[in-house]
Short mmCIF file of C-alpha atoms in Angstrom, two decimals:
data_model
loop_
_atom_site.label_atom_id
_atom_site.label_comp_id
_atom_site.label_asym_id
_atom_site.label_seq_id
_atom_site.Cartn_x
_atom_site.Cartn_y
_atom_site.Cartn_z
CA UNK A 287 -3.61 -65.57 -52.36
CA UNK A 288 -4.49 -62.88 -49.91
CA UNK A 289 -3.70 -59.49 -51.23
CA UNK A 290 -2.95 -57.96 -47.59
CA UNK A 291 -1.50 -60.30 -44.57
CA UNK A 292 -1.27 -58.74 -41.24
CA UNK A 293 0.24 -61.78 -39.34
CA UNK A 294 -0.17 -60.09 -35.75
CA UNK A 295 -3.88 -60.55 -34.61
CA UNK A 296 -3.22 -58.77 -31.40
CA UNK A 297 -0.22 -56.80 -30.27
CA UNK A 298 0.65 -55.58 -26.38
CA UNK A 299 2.98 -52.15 -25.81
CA UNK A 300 3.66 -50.20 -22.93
CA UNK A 301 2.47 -46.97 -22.67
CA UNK A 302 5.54 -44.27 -24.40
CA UNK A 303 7.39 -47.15 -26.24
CA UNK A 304 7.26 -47.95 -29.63
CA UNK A 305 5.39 -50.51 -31.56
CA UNK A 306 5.60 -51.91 -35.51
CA UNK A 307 2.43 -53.40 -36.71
CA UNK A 308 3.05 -56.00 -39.68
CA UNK A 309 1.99 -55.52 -42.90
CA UNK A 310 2.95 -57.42 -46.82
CA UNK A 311 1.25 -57.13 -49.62
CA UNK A 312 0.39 -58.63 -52.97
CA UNK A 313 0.30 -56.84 -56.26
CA UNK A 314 1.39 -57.48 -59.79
CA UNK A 315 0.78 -53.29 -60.54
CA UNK A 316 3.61 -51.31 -60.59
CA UNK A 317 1.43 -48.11 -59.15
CA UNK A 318 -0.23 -48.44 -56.39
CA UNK A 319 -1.23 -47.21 -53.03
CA UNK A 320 -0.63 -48.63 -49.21
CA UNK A 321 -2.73 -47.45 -46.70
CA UNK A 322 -3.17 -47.55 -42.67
CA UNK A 323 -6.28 -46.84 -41.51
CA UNK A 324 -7.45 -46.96 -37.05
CA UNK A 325 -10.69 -48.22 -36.28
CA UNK A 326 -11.38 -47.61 -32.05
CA UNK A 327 -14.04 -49.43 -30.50
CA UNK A 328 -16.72 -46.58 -31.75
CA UNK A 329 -16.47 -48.57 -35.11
CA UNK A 330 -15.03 -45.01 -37.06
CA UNK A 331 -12.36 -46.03 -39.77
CA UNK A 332 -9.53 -43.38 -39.13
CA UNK A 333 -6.96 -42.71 -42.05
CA UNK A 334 -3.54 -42.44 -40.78
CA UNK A 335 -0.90 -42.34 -43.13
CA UNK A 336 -0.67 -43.12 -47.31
CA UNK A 337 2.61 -44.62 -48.97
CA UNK A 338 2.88 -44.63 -52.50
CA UNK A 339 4.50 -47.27 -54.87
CA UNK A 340 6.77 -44.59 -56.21
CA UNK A 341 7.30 -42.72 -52.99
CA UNK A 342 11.35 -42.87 -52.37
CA UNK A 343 10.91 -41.69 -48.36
CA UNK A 344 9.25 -43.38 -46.43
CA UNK A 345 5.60 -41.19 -45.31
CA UNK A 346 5.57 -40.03 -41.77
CA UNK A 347 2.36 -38.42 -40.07
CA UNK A 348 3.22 -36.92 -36.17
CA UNK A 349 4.26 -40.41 -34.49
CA UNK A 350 2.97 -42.65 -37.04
CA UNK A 351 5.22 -43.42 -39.69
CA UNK A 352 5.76 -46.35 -42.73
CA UNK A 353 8.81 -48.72 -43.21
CA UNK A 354 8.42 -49.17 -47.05
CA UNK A 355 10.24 -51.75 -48.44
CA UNK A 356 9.21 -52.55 -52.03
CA UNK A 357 11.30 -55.29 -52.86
CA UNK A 358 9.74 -57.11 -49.76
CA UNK A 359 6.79 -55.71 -50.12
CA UNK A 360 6.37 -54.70 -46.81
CA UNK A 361 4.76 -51.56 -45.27
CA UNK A 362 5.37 -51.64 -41.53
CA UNK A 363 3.54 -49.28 -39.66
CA UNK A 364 5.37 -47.79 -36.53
CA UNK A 365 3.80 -45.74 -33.70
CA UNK A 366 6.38 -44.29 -31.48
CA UNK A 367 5.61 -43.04 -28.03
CA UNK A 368 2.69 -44.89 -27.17
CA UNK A 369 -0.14 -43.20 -25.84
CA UNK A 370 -3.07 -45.25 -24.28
CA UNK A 371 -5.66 -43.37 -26.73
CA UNK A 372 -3.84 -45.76 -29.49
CA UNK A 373 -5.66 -48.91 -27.96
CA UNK A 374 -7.70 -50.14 -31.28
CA UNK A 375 -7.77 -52.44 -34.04
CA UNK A 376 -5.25 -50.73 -36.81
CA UNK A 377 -5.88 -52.32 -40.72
CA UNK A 378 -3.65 -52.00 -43.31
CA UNK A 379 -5.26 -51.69 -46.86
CA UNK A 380 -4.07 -50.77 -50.57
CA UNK A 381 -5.44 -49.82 -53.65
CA UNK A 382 -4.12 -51.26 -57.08
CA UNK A 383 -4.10 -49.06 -60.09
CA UNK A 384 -5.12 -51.58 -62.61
CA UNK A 385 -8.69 -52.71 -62.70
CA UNK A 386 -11.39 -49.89 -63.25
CA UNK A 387 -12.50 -48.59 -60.18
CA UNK A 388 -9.22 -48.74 -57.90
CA UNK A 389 -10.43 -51.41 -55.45
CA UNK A 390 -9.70 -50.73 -51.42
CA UNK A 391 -8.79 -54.07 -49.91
CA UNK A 392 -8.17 -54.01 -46.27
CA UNK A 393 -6.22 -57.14 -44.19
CA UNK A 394 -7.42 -58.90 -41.37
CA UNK A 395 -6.30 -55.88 -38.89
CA UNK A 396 -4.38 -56.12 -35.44
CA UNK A 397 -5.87 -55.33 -32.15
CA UNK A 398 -3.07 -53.44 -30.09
CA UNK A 399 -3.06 -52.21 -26.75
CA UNK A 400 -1.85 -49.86 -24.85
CA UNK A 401 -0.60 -50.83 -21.73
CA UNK A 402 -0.47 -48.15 -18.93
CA UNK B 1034 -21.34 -30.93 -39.72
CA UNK B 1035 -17.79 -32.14 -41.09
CA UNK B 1036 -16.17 -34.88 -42.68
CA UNK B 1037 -18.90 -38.11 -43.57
CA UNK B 1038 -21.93 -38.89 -41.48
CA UNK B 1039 -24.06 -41.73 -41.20
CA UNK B 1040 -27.47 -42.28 -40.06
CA UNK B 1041 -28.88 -44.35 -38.19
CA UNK B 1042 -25.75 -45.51 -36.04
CA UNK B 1043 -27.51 -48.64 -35.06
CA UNK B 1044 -30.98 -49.83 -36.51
CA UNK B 1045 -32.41 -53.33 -35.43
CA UNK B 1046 -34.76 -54.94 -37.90
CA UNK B 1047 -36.75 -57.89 -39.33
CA UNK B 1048 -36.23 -60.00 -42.22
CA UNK B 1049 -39.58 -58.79 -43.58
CA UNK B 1050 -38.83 -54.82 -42.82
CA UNK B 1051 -37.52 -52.59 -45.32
CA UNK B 1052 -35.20 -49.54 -44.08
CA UNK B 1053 -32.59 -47.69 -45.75
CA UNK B 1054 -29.59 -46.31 -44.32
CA UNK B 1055 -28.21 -42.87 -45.44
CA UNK B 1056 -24.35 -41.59 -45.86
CA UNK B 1057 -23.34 -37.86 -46.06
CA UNK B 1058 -19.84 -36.49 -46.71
CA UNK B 1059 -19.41 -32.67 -46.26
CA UNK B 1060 -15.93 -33.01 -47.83
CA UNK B 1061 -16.31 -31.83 -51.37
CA UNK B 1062 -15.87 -35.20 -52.72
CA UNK B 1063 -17.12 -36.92 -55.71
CA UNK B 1064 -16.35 -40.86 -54.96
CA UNK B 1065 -18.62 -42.82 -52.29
CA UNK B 1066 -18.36 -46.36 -51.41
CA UNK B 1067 -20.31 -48.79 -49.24
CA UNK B 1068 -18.19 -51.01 -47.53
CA UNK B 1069 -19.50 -54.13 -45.03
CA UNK B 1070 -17.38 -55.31 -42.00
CA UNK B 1071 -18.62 -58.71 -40.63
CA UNK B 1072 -16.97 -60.05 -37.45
CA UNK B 1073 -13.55 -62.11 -38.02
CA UNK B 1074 -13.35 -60.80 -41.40
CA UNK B 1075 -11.85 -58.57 -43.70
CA UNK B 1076 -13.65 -55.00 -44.43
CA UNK B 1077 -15.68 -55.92 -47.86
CA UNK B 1078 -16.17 -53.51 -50.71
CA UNK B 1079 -19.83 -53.45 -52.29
CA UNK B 1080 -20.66 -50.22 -54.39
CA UNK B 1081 -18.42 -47.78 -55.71
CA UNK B 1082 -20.12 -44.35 -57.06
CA UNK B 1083 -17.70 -41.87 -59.02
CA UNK B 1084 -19.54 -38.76 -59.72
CA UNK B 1085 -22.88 -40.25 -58.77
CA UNK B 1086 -22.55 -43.11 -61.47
CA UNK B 1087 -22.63 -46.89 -60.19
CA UNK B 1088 -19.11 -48.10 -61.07
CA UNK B 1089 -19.10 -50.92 -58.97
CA UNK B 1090 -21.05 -53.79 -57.53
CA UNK B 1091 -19.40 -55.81 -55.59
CA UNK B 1092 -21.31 -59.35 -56.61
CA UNK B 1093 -23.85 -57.91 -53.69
CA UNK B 1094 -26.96 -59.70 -53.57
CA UNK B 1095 -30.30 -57.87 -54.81
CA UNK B 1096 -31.84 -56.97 -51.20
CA UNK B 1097 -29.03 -54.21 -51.22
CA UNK B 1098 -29.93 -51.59 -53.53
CA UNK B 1099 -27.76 -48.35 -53.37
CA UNK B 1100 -28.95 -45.11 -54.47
CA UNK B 1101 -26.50 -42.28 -55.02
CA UNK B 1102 -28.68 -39.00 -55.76
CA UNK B 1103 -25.86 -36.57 -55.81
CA UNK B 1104 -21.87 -36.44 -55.09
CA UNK B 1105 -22.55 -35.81 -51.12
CA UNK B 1106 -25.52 -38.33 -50.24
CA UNK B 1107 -25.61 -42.04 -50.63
CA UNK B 1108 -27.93 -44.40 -49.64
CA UNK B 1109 -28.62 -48.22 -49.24
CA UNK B 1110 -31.83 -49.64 -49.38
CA UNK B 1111 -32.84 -52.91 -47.50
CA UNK B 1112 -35.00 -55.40 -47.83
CA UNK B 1113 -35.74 -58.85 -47.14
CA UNK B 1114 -32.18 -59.23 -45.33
CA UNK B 1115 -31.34 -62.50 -43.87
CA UNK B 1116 -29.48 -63.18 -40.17
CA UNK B 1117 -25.92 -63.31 -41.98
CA UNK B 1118 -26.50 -59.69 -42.54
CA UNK B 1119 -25.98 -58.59 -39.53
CA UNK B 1120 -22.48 -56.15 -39.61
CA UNK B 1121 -21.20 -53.02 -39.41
CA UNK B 1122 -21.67 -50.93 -42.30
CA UNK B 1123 -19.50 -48.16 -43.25
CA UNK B 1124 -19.72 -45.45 -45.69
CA UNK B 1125 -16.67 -43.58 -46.94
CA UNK B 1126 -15.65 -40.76 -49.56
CA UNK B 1127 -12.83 -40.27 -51.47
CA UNK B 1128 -11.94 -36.71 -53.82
CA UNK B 1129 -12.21 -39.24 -56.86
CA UNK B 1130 -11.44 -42.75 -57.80
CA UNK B 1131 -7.91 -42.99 -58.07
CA UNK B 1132 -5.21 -45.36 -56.09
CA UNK B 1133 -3.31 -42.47 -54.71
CA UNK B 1134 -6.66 -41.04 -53.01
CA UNK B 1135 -6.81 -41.68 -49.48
CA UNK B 1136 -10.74 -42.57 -48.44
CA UNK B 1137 -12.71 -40.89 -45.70
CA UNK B 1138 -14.84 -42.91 -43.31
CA UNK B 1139 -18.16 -42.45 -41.63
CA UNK B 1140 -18.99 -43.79 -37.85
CA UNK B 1141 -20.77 -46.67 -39.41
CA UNK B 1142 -24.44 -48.33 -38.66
CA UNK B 1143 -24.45 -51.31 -36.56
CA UNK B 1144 -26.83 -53.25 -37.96
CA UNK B 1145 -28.72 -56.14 -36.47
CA UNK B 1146 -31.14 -58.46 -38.49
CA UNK B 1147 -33.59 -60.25 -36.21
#
């Protein structure tokens, strides 16, 4: 079973609105991490925002932010306001805390753009 | 120079060439990872280094060989590669190994095996 699914391959949004990019998970670990990372076209892998498995709020970062819900085991990202610099591919990823070396696994990604 | 660096950002070579490509992170951190990113598929973990010790290898075959001389420089050495190597190839750096530790990324090295 895939550990991250991001079901949305490629996602459209007009410039200033909103947008939620998928993401659910797979983990047996009570601790662990959930991650959203940018990558633009220059190939750079951009951290955006962390969510932790005991965080109660949900992590915001400027006009990203994460709908956690553990029992779903779901961590939406959200970008509000749109801007046409967001046009990339956006991965989610998270780290388990069992195993030795904390293992990074990264989903399939979804390619938005940014409409003007 | 901040935050990681990679050199070259795109390197062409043979299957008979040897070349190695180099990571720096000017962060302070003591974690480094090589990571691969093939087209259509998932980024792909292949060496870990915590405080310049191999922790992890990824089931990578032998004509990667990573060398970690010291917490900000990491390298990986080529040879022999084969076509299906071709990828993008990204270094990152973390403050340590630990799930709660977000990891830093480098530009990446395009790499193209003729």
């Amino acid at each position: 079973a895939q550990k991250i699914t991001q079901t949305q391959p490629g996602m459209f949004v007009q410039e200033k609105e909103a947008v939620t990019l998928d993401c659910t998970y797979d983990t047996s670990d009570q601790s662990y991490g959930l991650f959203w990372y940018k990558q633009p076209s220059s190939g750079e892998m951009i951290f955006l925002i962390y969510q932790g498995s005991y965080d109660e709020q949900n992590a915001t970062e400027g006009r990203y932010s994460l709908n956690f819900q553990k029992a779903r085991k779901s961590a939406n990202l959200v970008i509000s306001a749109s801007q046409l610099g967001d046009s990339a591919m956006y991965f989610c990823a998270m780290r388990e805390s069992g195993g030795s070396n904390y293992k990074l696994t990264f989903g399939k990604g979804t390619l938005l753009t940014v409409n003007p | 120079e901040t935050g990681v660096t990679q050199t070259p950002r795109h390197l062409v070579m043979g299957m008979t060439n040897k070349k190695s490509l180099k990571c720096e992170q000017h962060l302070g951190h003591n974690a480094m990872y090589w990571y691969k990113q093939s087209a259509k598929k998932p980024l792909e973990l292949m060496f870990v280094y915590n405080f310049k010790e191999q922790t992890e290898n990824n089931s990578v075959p032998s004509r990667f060989s990573p060398e970690c001389p010291n917490s900000s420089h990491l390298f990986l050495h080529l040879h022999t590669l084969q076509p299906e190597d071709s990828a993008l190839y990204l270094c990152a750096s973390s403050q340590v190994v630990g799930y709660y530790y977000e990891q830093y990324f480098g530009p990446g090295t395009r790499l193209t095996v003729t």
